[in-house]
PDB file of C-alpha atoms in Angstrom:
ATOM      1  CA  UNK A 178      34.329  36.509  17.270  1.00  0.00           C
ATOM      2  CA  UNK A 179      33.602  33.511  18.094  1.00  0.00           C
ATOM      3  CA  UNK A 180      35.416  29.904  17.128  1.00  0.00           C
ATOM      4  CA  UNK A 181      32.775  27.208  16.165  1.00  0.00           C
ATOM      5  CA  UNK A 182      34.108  24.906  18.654  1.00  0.00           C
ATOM      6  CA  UNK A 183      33.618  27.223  21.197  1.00  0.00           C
ATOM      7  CA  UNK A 184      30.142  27.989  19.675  1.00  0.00           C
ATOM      8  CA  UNK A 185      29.214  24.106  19.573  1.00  0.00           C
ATOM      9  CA  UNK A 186      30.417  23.507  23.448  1.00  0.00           C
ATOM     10  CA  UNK A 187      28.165  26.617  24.636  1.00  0.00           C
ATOM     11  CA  UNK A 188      25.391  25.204  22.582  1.00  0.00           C
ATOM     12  CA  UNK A 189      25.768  21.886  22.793  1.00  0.00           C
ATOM     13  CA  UNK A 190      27.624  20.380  25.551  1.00  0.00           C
ATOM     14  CA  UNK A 191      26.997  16.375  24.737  1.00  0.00           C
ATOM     15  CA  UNK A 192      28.718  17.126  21.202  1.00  0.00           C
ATOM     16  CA  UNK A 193      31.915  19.266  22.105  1.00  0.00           C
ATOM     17  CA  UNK A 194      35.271  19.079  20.738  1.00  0.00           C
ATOM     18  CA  UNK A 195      37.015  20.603  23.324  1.00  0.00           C
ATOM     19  CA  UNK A 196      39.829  18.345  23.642  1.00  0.00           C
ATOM     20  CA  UNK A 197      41.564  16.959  27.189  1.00  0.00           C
ATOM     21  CA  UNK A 198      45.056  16.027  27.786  1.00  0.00           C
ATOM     22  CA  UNK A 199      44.825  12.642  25.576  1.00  0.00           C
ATOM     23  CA  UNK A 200      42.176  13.198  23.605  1.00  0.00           C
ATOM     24  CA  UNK A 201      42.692  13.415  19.641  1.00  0.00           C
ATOM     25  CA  UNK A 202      41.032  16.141  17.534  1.00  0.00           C
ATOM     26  CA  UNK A 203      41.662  17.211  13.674  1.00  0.00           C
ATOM     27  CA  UNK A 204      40.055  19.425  11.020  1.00  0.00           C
ATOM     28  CA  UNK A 205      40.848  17.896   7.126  1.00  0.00           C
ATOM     29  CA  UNK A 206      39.160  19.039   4.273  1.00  0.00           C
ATOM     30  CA  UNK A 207      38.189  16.870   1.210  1.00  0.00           C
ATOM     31  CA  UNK A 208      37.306  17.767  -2.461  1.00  0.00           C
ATOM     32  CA  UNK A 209      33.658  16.376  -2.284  1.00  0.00           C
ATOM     33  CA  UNK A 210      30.468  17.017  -1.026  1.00  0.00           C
ATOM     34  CA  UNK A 211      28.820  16.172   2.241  1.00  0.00           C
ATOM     35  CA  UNK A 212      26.772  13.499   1.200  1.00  0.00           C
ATOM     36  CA  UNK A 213      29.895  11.447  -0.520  1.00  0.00           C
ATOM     37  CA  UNK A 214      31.887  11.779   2.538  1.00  0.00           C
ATOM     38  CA  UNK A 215      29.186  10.712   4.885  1.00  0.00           C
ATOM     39  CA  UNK A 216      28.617   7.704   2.480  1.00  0.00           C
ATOM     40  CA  UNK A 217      32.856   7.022   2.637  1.00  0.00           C
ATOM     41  CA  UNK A 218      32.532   7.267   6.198  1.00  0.00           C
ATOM     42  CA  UNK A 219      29.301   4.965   6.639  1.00  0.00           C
ATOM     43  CA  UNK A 220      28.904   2.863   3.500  1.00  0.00           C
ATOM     44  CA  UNK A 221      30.447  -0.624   2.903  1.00  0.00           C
ATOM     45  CA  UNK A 222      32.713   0.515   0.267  1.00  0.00           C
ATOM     46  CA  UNK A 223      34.644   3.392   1.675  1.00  0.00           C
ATOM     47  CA  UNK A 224      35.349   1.161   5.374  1.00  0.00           C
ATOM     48  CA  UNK A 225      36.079  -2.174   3.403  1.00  0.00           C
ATOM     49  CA  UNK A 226      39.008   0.274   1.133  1.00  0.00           C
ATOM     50  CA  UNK A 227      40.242   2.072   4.992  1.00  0.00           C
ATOM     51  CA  UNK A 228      38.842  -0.195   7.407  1.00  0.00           C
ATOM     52  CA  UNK A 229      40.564  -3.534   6.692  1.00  0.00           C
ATOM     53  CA  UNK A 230      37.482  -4.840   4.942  1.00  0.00           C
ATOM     54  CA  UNK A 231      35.326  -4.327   8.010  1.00  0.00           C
ATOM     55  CA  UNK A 232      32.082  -2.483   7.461  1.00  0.00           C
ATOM     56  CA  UNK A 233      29.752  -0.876   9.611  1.00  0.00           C
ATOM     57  CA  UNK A 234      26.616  -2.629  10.499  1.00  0.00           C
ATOM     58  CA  UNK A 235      23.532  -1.450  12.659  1.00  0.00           C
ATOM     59  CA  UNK A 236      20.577   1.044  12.123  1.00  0.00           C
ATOM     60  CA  UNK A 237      22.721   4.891  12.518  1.00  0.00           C
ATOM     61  CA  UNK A 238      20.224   6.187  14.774  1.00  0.00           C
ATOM     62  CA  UNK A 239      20.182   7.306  18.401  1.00  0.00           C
ATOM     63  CA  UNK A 240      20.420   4.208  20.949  1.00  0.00           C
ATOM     64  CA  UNK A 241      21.291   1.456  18.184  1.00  0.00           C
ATOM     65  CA  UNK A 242      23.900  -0.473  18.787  1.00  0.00           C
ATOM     66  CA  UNK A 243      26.425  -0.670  15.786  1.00  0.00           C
ATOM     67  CA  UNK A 244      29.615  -3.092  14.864  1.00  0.00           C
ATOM     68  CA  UNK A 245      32.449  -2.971  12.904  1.00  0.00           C
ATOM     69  CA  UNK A 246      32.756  -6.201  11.769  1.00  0.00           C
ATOM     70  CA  UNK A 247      35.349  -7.870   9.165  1.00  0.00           C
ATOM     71  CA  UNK A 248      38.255 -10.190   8.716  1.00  0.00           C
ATOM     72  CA  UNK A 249      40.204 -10.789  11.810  1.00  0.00           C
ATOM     73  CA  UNK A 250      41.329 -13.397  14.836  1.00  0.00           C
ATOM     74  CA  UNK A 251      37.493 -14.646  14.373  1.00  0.00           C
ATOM     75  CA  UNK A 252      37.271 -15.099  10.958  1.00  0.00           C
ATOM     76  CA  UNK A 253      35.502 -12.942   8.885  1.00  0.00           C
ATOM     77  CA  UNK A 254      33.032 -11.846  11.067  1.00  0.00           C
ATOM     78  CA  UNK A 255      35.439 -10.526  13.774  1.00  0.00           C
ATOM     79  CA  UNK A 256      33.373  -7.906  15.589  1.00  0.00           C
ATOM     80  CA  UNK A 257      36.362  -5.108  15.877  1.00  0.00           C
ATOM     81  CA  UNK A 258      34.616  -2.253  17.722  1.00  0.00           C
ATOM     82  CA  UNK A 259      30.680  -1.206  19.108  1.00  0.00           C
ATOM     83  CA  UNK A 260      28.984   0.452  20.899  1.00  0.00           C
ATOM     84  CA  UNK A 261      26.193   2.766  20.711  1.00  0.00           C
ATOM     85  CA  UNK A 262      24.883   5.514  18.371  1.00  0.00           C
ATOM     86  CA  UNK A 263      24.797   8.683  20.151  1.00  0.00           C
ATOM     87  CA  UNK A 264      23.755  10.719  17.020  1.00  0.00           C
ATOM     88  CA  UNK A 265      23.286  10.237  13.583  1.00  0.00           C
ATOM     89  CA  UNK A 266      22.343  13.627  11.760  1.00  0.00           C
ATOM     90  CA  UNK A 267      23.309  12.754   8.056  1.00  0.00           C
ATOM     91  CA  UNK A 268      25.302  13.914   5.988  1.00  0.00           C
ATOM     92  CA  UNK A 269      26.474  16.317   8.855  1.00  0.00           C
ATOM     93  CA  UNK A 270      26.812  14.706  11.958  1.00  0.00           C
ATOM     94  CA  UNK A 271      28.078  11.100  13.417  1.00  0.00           C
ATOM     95  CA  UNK A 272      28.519  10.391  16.867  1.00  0.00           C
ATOM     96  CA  UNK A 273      29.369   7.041  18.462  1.00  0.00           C
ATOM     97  CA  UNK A 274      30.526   4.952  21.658  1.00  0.00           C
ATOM     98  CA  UNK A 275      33.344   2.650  20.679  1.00  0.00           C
ATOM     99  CA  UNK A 276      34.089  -0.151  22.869  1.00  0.00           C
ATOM    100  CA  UNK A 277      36.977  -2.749  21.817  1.00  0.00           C
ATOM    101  CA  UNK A 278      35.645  -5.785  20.332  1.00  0.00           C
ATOM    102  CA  UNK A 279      35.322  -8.895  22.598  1.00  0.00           C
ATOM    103  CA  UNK A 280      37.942 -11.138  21.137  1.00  0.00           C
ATOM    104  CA  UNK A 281      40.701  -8.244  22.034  1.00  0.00           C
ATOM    105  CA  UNK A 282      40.020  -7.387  25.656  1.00  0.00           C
ATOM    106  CA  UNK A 283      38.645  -9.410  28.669  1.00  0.00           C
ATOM    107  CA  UNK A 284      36.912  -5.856  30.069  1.00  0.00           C
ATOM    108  CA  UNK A 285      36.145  -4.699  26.252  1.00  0.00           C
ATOM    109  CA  UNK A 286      32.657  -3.575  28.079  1.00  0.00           C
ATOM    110  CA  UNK A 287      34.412  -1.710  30.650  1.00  0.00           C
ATOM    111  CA  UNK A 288      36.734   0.130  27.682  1.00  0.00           C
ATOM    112  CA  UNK A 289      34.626   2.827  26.216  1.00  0.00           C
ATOM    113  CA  UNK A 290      35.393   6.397  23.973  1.00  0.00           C
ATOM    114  CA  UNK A 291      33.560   8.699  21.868  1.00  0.00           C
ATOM    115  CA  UNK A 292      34.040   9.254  18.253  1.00  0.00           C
ATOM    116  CA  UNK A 293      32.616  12.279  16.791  1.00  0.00           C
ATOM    117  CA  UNK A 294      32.492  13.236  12.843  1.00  0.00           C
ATOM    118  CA  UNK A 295      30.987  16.766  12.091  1.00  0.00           C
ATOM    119  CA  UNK A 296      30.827  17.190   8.217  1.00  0.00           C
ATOM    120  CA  UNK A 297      29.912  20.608   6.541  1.00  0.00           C
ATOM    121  CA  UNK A 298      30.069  22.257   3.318  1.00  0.00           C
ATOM    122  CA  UNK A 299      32.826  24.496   3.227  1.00  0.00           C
ATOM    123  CA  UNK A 300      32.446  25.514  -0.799  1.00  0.00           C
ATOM    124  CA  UNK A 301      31.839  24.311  -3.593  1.00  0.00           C
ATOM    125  CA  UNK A 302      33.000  20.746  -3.944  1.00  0.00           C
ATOM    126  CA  UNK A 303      34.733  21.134  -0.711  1.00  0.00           C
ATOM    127  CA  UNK A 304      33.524  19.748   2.939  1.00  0.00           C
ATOM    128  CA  UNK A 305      35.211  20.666   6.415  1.00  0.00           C
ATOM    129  CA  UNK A 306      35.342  17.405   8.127  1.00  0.00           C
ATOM    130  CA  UNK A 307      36.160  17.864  11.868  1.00  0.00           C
ATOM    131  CA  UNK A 308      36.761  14.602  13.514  1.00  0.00           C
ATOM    132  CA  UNK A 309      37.472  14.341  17.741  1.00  0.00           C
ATOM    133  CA  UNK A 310      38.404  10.390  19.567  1.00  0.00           C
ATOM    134  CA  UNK A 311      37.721  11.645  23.278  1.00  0.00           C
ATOM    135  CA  UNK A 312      35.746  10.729  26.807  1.00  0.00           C
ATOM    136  CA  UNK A 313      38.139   7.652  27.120  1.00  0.00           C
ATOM    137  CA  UNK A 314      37.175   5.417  30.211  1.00  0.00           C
ATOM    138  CA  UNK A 315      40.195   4.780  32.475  1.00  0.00           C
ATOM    139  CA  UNK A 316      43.229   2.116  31.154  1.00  0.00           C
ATOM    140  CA  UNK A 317      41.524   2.375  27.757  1.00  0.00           C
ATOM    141  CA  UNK A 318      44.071   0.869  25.414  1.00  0.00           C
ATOM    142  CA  UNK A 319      43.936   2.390  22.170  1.00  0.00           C
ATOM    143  CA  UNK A 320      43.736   5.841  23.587  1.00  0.00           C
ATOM    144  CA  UNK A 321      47.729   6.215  23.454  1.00  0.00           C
ATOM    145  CA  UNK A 322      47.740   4.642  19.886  1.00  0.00           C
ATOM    146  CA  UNK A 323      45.207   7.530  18.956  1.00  0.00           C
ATOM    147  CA  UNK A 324      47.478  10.494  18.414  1.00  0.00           C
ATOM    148  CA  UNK A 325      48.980   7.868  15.542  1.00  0.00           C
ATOM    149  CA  UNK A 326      45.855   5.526  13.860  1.00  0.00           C
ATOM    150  CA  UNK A 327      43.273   8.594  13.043  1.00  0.00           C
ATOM    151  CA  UNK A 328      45.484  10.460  10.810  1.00  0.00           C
ATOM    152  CA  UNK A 329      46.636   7.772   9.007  1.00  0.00           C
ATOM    153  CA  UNK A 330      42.291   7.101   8.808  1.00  0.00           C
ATOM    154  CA  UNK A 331      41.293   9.744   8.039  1.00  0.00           C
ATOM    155  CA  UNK A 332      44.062  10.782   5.355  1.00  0.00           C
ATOM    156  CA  UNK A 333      42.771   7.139   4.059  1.00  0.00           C
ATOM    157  CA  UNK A 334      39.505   8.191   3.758  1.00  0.00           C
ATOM    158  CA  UNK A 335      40.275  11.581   2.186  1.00  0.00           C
ATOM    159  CA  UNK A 336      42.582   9.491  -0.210  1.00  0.00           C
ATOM    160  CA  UNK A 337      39.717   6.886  -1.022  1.00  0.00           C
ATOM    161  CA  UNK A 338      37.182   9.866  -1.447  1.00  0.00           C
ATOM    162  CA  UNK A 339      38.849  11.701  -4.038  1.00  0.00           C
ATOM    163  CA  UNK A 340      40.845   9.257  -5.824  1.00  0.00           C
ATOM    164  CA  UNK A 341      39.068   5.942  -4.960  1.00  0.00           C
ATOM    165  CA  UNK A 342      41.801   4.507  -3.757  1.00  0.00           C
ATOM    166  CA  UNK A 343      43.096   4.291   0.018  1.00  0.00           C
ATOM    167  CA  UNK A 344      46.303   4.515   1.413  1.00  0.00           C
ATOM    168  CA  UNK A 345      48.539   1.834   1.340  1.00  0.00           C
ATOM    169  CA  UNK A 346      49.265   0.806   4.760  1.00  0.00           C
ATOM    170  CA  UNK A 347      52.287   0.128   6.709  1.00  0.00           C
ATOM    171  CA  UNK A 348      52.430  -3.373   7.890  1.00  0.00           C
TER     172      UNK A 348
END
């Protein structure tokens, strides 16, 4: 049998999760449906509660640009990541470029990853959310400080989703 990983990289090369030496990759699951974690993932509310009050702005479909954009070193419209939609399948499927905002890097444009969200019902109430950080462009950054951000995320978002509140944050 199978593995749907291995399924999804015969199938579907530009979507894989097959991770490489760096790259960070997880499985969680969440007591809600699809749609509710897709909306916690792309709505307003559930990135202002995990995000740091950024939200995600730009039209989620392949080729748009899109921004995270919130309170930061440039006021309240810091632009903290972008880059491009790859694909936007909802509630299943989310797949970006992310590129470091200007404000922290010099090169941001040159600094590039891919973040992938695959959402699926896995029972009643329950959804599968697989969630891979990888293809990072050379002297990227924030790829060492991966391993340690998205599970702190994405437990965030898991927390928000079925509680409504999100973690509390170490500062």
């Amino acid at each position: 049998m199978t593995n749907a990983t291995e399924t999804e990289s015969t199938t579907d090369p530009s979507t894989d999760l097959a991770a490489e030496p760096g790259d960070f990759e997880t499985t969680l699951y969440v007591a809600a449906d699809p749609q509710q974690v897709w909306a916690a993932i792309t709505g307003d509310d559930g990135n202002r509660a995990v995000m740091w009050g950024s939200v995600l702005r730009g039209r989620l479909a392949a080729g748009e640009r899109y921004e995270y954009v919130g309170p930061g070193q440039d006021g309240d419209e810091t632009v903290h990541v972008y880059g491009e939609v790859l694909r936007a399948e909802a509630p299943n499927l989310l797949q970006l470029t992310e590129h470091p905002g200007p404000t922290y890097r010099a090169n941001h444009a040159e600094l590039e990853s891919r973040m992938t969200w695959r959402i699926e019902a896995a029972g009643e109430g329950l959804t599968r959310l697989a969630f891979a950080n990888d293809r990072w462009s050379a002297g990227h950054p924030s790829r060492d400080e991966a391993a340690g951000t998205w599970p702190l995320l994405l437990s965030s978002y898991k927390s928000w989703i079925e509680t409504g509140r999100a973690l509390p944050f170490p500062s």
